Short mmCIF file of C-alpha atoms in Angstrom, two decimals:
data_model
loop_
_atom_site.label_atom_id
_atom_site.label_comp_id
_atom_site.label_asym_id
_atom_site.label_seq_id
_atom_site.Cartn_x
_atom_site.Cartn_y
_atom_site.Cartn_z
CA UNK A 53 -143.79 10.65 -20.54
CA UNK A 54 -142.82 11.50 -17.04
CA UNK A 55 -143.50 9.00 -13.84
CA UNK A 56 -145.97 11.13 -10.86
CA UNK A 57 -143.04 11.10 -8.41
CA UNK A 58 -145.86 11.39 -5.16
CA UNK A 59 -149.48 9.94 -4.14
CA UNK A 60 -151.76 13.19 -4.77
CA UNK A 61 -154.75 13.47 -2.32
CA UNK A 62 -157.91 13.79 -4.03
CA UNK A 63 -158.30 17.44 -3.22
CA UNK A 64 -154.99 18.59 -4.89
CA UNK A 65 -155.22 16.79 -7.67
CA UNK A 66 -157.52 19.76 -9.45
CA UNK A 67 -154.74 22.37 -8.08
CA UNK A 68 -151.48 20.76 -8.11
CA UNK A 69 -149.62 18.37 -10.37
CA UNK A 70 -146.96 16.61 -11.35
CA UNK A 71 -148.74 14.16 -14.01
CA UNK A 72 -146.87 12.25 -17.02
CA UNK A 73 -147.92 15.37 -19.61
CA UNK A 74 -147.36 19.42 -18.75
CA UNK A 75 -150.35 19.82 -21.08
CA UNK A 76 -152.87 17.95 -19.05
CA UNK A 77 -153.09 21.48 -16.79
CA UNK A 78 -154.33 23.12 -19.47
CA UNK A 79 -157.37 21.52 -19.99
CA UNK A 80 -159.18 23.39 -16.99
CA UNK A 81 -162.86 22.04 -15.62
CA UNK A 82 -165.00 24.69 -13.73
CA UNK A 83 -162.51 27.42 -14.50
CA UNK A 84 -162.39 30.91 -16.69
CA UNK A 85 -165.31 30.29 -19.38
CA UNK A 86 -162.99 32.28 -21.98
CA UNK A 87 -159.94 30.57 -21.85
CA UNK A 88 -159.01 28.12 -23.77
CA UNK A 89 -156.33 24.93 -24.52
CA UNK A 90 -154.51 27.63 -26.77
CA UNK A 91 -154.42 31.02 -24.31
CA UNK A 92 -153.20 28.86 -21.51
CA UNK A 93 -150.44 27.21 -23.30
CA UNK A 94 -148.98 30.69 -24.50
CA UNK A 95 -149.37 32.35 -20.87
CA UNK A 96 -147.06 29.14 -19.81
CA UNK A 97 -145.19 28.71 -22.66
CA UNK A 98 -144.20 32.66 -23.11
CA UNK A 99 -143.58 32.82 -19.15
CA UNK A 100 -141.10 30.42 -19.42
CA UNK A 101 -138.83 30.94 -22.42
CA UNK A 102 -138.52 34.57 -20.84
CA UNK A 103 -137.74 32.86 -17.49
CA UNK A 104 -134.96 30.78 -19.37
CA UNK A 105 -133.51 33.78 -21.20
CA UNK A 106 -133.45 35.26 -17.39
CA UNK A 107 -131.33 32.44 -16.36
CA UNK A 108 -129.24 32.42 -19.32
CA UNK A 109 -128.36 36.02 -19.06
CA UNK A 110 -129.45 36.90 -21.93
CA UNK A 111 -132.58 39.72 -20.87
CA UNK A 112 -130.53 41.22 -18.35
CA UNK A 113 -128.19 44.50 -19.12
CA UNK A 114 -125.28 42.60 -18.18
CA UNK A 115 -125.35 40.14 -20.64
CA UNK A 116 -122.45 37.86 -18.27
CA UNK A 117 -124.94 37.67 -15.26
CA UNK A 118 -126.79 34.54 -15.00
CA UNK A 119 -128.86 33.16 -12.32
CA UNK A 120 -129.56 29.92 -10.79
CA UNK A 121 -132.46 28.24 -9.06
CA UNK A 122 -134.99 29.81 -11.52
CA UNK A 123 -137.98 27.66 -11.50
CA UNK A 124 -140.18 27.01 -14.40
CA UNK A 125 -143.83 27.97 -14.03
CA UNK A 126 -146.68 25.03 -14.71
CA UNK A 127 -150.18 26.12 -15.34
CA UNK A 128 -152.94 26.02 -12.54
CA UNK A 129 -156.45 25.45 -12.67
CA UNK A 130 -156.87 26.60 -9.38
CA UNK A 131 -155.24 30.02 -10.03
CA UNK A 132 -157.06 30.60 -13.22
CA UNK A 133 -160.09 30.39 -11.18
CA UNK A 134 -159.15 32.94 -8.71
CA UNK A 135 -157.79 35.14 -11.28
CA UNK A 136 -161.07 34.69 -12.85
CA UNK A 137 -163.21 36.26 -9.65
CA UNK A 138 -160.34 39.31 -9.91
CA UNK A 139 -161.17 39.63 -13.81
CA UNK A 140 -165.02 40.03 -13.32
CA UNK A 141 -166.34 42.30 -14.97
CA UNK A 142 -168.92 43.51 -11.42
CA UNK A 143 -165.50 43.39 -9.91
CA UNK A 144 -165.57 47.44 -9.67
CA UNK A 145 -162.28 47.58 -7.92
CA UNK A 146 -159.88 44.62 -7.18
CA UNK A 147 -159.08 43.40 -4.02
CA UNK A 148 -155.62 44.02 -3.55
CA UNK A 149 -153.81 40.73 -3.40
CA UNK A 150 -150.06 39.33 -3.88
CA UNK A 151 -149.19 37.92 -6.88
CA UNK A 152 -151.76 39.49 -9.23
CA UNK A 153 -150.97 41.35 -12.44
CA UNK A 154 -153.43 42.91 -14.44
CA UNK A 155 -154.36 44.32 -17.80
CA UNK A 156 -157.00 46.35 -18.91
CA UNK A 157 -157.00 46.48 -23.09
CA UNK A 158 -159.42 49.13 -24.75
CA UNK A 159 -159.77 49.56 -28.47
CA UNK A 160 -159.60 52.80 -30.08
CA UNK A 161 -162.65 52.68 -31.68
CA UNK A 162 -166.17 51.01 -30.58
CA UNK A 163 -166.62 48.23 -28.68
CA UNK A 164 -164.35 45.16 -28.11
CA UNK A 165 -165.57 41.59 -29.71
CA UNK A 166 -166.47 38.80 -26.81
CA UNK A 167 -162.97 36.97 -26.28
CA UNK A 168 -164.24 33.86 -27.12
CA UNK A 169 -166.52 34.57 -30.15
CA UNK A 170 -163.45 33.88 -31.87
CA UNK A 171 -160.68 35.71 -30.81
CA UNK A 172 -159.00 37.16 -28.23
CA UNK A 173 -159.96 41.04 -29.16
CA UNK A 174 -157.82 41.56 -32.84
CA UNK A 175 -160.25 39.72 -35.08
CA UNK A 176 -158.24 36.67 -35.88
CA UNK A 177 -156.62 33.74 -34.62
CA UNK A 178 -153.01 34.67 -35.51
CA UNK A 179 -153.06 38.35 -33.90
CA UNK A 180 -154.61 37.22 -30.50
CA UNK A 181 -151.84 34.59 -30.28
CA UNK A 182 -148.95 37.71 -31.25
CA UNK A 183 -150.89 39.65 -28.80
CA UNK A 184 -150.59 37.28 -25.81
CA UNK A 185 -147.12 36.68 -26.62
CA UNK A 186 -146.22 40.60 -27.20
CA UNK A 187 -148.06 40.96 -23.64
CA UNK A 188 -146.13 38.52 -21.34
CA UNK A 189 -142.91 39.73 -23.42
CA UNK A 190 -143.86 43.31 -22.00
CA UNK A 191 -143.74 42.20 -18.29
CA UNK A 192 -140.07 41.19 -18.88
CA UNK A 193 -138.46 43.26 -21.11
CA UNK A 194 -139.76 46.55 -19.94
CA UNK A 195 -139.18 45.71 -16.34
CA UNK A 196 -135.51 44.41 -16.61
CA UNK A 197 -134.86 48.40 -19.04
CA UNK A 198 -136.56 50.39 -16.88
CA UNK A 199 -134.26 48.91 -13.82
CA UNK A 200 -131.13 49.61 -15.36
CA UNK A 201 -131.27 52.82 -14.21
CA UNK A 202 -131.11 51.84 -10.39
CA UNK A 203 -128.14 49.76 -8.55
CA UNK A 204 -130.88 46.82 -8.75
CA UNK A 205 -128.36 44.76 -10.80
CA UNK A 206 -125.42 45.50 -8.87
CA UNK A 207 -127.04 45.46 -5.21
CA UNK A 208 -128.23 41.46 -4.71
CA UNK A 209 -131.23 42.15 -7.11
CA UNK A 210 -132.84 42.74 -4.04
CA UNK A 211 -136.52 43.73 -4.96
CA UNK A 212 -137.18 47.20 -3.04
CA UNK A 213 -140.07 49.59 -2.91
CA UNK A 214 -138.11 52.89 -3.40
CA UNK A 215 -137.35 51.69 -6.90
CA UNK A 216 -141.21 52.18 -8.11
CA UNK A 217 -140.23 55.75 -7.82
CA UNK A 218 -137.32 55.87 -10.26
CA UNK A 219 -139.39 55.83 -13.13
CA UNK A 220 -140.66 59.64 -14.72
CA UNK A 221 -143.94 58.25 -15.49
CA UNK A 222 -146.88 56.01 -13.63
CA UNK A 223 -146.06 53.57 -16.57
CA UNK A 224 -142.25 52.97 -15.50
CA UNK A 225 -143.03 52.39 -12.26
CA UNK A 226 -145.76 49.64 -13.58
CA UNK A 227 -143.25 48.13 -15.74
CA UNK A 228 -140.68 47.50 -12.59
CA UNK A 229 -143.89 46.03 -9.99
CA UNK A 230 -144.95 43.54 -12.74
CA UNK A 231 -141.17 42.57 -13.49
CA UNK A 232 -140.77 42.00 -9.83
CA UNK A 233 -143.50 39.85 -9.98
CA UNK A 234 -143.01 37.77 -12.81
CA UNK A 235 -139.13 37.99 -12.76
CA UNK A 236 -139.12 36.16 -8.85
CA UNK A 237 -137.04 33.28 -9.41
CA UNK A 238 -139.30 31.30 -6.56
CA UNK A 239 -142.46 31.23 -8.51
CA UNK A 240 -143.80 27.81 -10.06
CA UNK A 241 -146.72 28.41 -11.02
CA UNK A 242 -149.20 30.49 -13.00
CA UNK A 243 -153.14 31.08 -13.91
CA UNK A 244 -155.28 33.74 -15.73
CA UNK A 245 -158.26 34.71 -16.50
CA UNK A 246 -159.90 37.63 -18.54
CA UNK A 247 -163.55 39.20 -18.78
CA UNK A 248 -165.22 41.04 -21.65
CA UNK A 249 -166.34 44.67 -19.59
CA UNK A 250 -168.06 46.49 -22.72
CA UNK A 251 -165.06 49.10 -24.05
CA UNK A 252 -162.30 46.95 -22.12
CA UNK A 253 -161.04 43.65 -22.00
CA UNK A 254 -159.64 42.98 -18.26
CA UNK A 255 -157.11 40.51 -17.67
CA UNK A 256 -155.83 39.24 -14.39
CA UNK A 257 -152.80 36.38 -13.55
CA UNK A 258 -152.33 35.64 -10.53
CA UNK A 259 -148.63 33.87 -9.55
CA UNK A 260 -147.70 31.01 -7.14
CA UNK A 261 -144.69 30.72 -5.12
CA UNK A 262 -144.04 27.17 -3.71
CA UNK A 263 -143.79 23.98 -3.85
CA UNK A 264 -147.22 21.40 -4.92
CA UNK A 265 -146.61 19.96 -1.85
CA UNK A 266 -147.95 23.33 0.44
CA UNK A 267 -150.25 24.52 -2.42
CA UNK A 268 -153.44 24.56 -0.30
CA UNK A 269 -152.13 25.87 2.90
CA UNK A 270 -149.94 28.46 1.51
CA UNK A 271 -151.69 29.82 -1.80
CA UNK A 272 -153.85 32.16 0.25
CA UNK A 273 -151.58 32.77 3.47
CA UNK A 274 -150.33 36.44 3.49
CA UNK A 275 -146.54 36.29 2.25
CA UNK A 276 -146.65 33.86 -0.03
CA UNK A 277 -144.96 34.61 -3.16
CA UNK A 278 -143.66 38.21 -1.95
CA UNK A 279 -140.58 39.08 -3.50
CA UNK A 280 -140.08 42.80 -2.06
CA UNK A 281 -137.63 43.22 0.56
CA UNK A 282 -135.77 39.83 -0.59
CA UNK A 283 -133.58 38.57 -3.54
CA UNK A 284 -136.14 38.71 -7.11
CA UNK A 285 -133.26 35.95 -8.15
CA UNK A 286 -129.11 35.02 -7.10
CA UNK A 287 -126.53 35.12 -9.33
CA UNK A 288 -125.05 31.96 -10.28
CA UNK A 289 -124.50 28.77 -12.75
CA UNK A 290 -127.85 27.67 -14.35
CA UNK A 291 -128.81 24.03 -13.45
CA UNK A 292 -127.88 21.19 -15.97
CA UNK A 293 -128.08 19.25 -13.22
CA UNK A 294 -130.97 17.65 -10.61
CA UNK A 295 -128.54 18.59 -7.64
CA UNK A 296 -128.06 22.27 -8.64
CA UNK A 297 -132.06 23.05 -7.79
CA UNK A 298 -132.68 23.27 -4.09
CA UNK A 299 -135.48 25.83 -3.61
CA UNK A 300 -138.04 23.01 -3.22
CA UNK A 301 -137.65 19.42 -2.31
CA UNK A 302 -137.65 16.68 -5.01
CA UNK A 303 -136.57 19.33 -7.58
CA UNK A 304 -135.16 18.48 -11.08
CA UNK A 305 -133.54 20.34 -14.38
CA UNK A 306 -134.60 20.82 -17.46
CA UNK A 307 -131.29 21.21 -18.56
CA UNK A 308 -131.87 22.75 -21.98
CA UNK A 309 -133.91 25.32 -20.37
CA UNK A 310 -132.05 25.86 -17.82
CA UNK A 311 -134.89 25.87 -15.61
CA UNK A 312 -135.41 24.14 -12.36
CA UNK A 313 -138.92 22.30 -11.77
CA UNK A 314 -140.27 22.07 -8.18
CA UNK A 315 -140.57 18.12 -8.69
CA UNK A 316 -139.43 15.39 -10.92
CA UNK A 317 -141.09 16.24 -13.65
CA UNK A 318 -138.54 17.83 -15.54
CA UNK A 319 -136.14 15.68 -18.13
CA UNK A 320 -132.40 16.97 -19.11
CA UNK A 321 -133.78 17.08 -22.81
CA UNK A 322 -136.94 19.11 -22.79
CA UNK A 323 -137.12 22.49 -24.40
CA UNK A 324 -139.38 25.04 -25.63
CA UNK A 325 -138.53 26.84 -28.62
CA UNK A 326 -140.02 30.09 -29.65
CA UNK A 327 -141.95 30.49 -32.79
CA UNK A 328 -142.34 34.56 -33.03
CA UNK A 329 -145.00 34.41 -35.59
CA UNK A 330 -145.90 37.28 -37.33
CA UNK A 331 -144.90 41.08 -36.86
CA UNK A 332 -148.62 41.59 -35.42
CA UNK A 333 -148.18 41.53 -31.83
CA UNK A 334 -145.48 44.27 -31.62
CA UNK A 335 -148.10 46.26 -33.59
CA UNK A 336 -151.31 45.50 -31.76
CA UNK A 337 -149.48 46.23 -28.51
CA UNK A 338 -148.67 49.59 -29.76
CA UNK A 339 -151.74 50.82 -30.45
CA UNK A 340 -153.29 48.89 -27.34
CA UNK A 341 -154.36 52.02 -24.35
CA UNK A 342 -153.77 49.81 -21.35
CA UNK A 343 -153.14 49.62 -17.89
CA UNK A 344 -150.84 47.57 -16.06
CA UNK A 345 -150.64 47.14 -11.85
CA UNK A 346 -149.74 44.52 -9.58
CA UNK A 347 -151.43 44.78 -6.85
CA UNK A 348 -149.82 43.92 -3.03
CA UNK A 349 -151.66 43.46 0.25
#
C-alpha cells in the first residue's frame, strides 16, 4: 500500500491518480461499456513488461543497449473514454489524433460474437486473454524488427518520418508508427476501448505523455505525447534508484522493473511477472485479417 504523495482536486481525481492500489484505475465508471476489470489489467500489464524488457535491453537488436528514464504506463479512465468515441462503431472514419493506435479484427468466417457476451471475439475466456496479450506483444516486437533495417538504433533513436518508408509493404510501415508510439519512453499512461461493428471488432488506445499533474491542460493540446522528430528513448543505466528518474517531478523506481513512475507511487520491490498462458494467442493472431494505424494530427 502506497501513501497519495499530492491533494487531488476533485476534477482529476476520475483522470489522474496516484492512489494506495494501481488496480483501483481499472475499475472505470461512465467509461467503454465492453471493457472490463480483466481487459484493462492486460492492456497495462502487457504494456509494461514490454516497456521493462525495452529498458533492460532485452527487445532491442543490440541486446547491450539499455535505456533509462522509461516510464511505466498506469491505466486511465479518462483515456478509455476518449478511445471509446474513436472506437464507435458510427465513427465512419477517425479523426486523426496523436497518440491513437488502432485495430480492426475480422473473422474469417461469419460474424464476430458481441465482446462482452463472453469473450473478447475467440469464444473463450483463455483465448481472448492470449489474444490481448499476442496483440500489445505485436506493437513491440514487430516495430523494434522491422527498424533494424534503418540507422534508427545507431542514430539517437531519433523517431523520423522517412523511416515509415523503409518497409516493402503498408504493414511494415504500420509496425514502425505503432512502435513509435508505444515504444516513447515519455508516455505514462494508457486507455482503450473497442466496439462490436458487425464483421469487425475495432479497437482504439489512445496514449498519454506527461505528468498527472498537467493531465487536463495538456491531454488534448496539440504536441502532447509526439515522439517524431525527437528521441523515442536515450541510452543509458535503468533506474534502481528514485534519483535516476527525472522526466517528471516527484518521480520514483520500481527498481525490479526497471521502470520509472511519474510520482511516488512506485516501490524498489514491485514487479510484474509474465504468465504466457497458452500457445493460443500466437495462433489467433495469425489467422486474425487486421489493420493497424496510428494516426497523427
Amino acid at each position: 500500500m502506497h501513501t497519495p504523495y499530492v491533494k487531488l482536486s476533485p476534477n482529476l481525481v476520475s483522470v489522474s491518480w496516484a492512489f494506495c492500489d494501481d488496480n483501483l484505475s481499472l475499475q472505470c465508471t461512465n467509461a467503454s461499456p465492453n471493457m472490463k476489470f480483466l481487459f484493462r489489467k492486460i492492456i497495462r500489464d502487457e504494456h509494461n513488461y514490454f516497456r521493462s524488457l525495452l529498458s533492460r535491453g532485452a527487445l532491442l537488436p543490440e541486446k547491450s543497449i539499455r535505456l533509462t528514464n522509461m516510464y511505466r504506463l498506469k491505466y486511465s479512465c479518462f483515456l478509455e473514454k476518449e478511445a471509446m468515441n474513436l472506437s464507435s462503431c458510427s465513427t465512419k472514419t477517425m479523426k486523426e489524433g496523436r497518440g491513437v493506435v488502432k485495430y480492426i479484427y475480422q473473422p474469417k468466417h461469419g460474424k464476430v460474437k458481441p465482446l462482452n457476451q463472453p469473450c473478447f471475439c475467440v469464444g473463450n475466456p483463455t483465448a481472448e486473454k492470449n489474444m490481448l496479450k499476442s496483440l500489445v506483444e505485436s506493437w513491440y516486437t514487430e516495430g523494434a524488427n522491422a527498424l533494424k533495417s534503418t540507422n534508427f538504433f545507431t542514430n539517437g533513436f531519433i523517431a523520423r518520418r522517412d523511416f515509415y518508408s523503409v518497409g516493402k509493404t503498408i504493414e511494415d510501415t504500420q509496425k514502425i508508427r505503432r512502435f513509435f508510439q508505444v515504444a516513447f519512453a515519455n508516455l505514462t499512461q494508457v486507455g482503450c476501448a473497442f466496439d462490436t461493428c458487425n464483421t469487425t471488432i475495432k479497437l482504439v488506445c489512445r496514449y498519454y505523455a506527461g505528468s498527472d499533474a498537467n493531465f487536463l491542460s495538456l491531454v488534448k493540446k496539440e504536441g502532447n505525447g509526439r515522439c517524431v522528430g525527437q528521441p523515442l528513448f536515450k541510452a543509458g543505466v535503468p533506474c534502481i534508484y528514485n534519483n535516476q528518474c527525472s522526466t517528471y517531478h516527484n518521480s520514483s523506481c520500481s527498481s525490479f522493473q526497471y521502470l520509472c513512475c511519474d510520482d511516488h507511487r512506485c516501490t524498489p520491490y514491485e514487479n510484474y511477472v509474465r504468465n504466457s498462458g497458452s500457445k493460443s494467442g500466437p495462433v489467433l493472431m495469425l489467422q486474425a485479417i487486421g489493420v493497424f494505424s496510428l494516426l497523427w494530427i
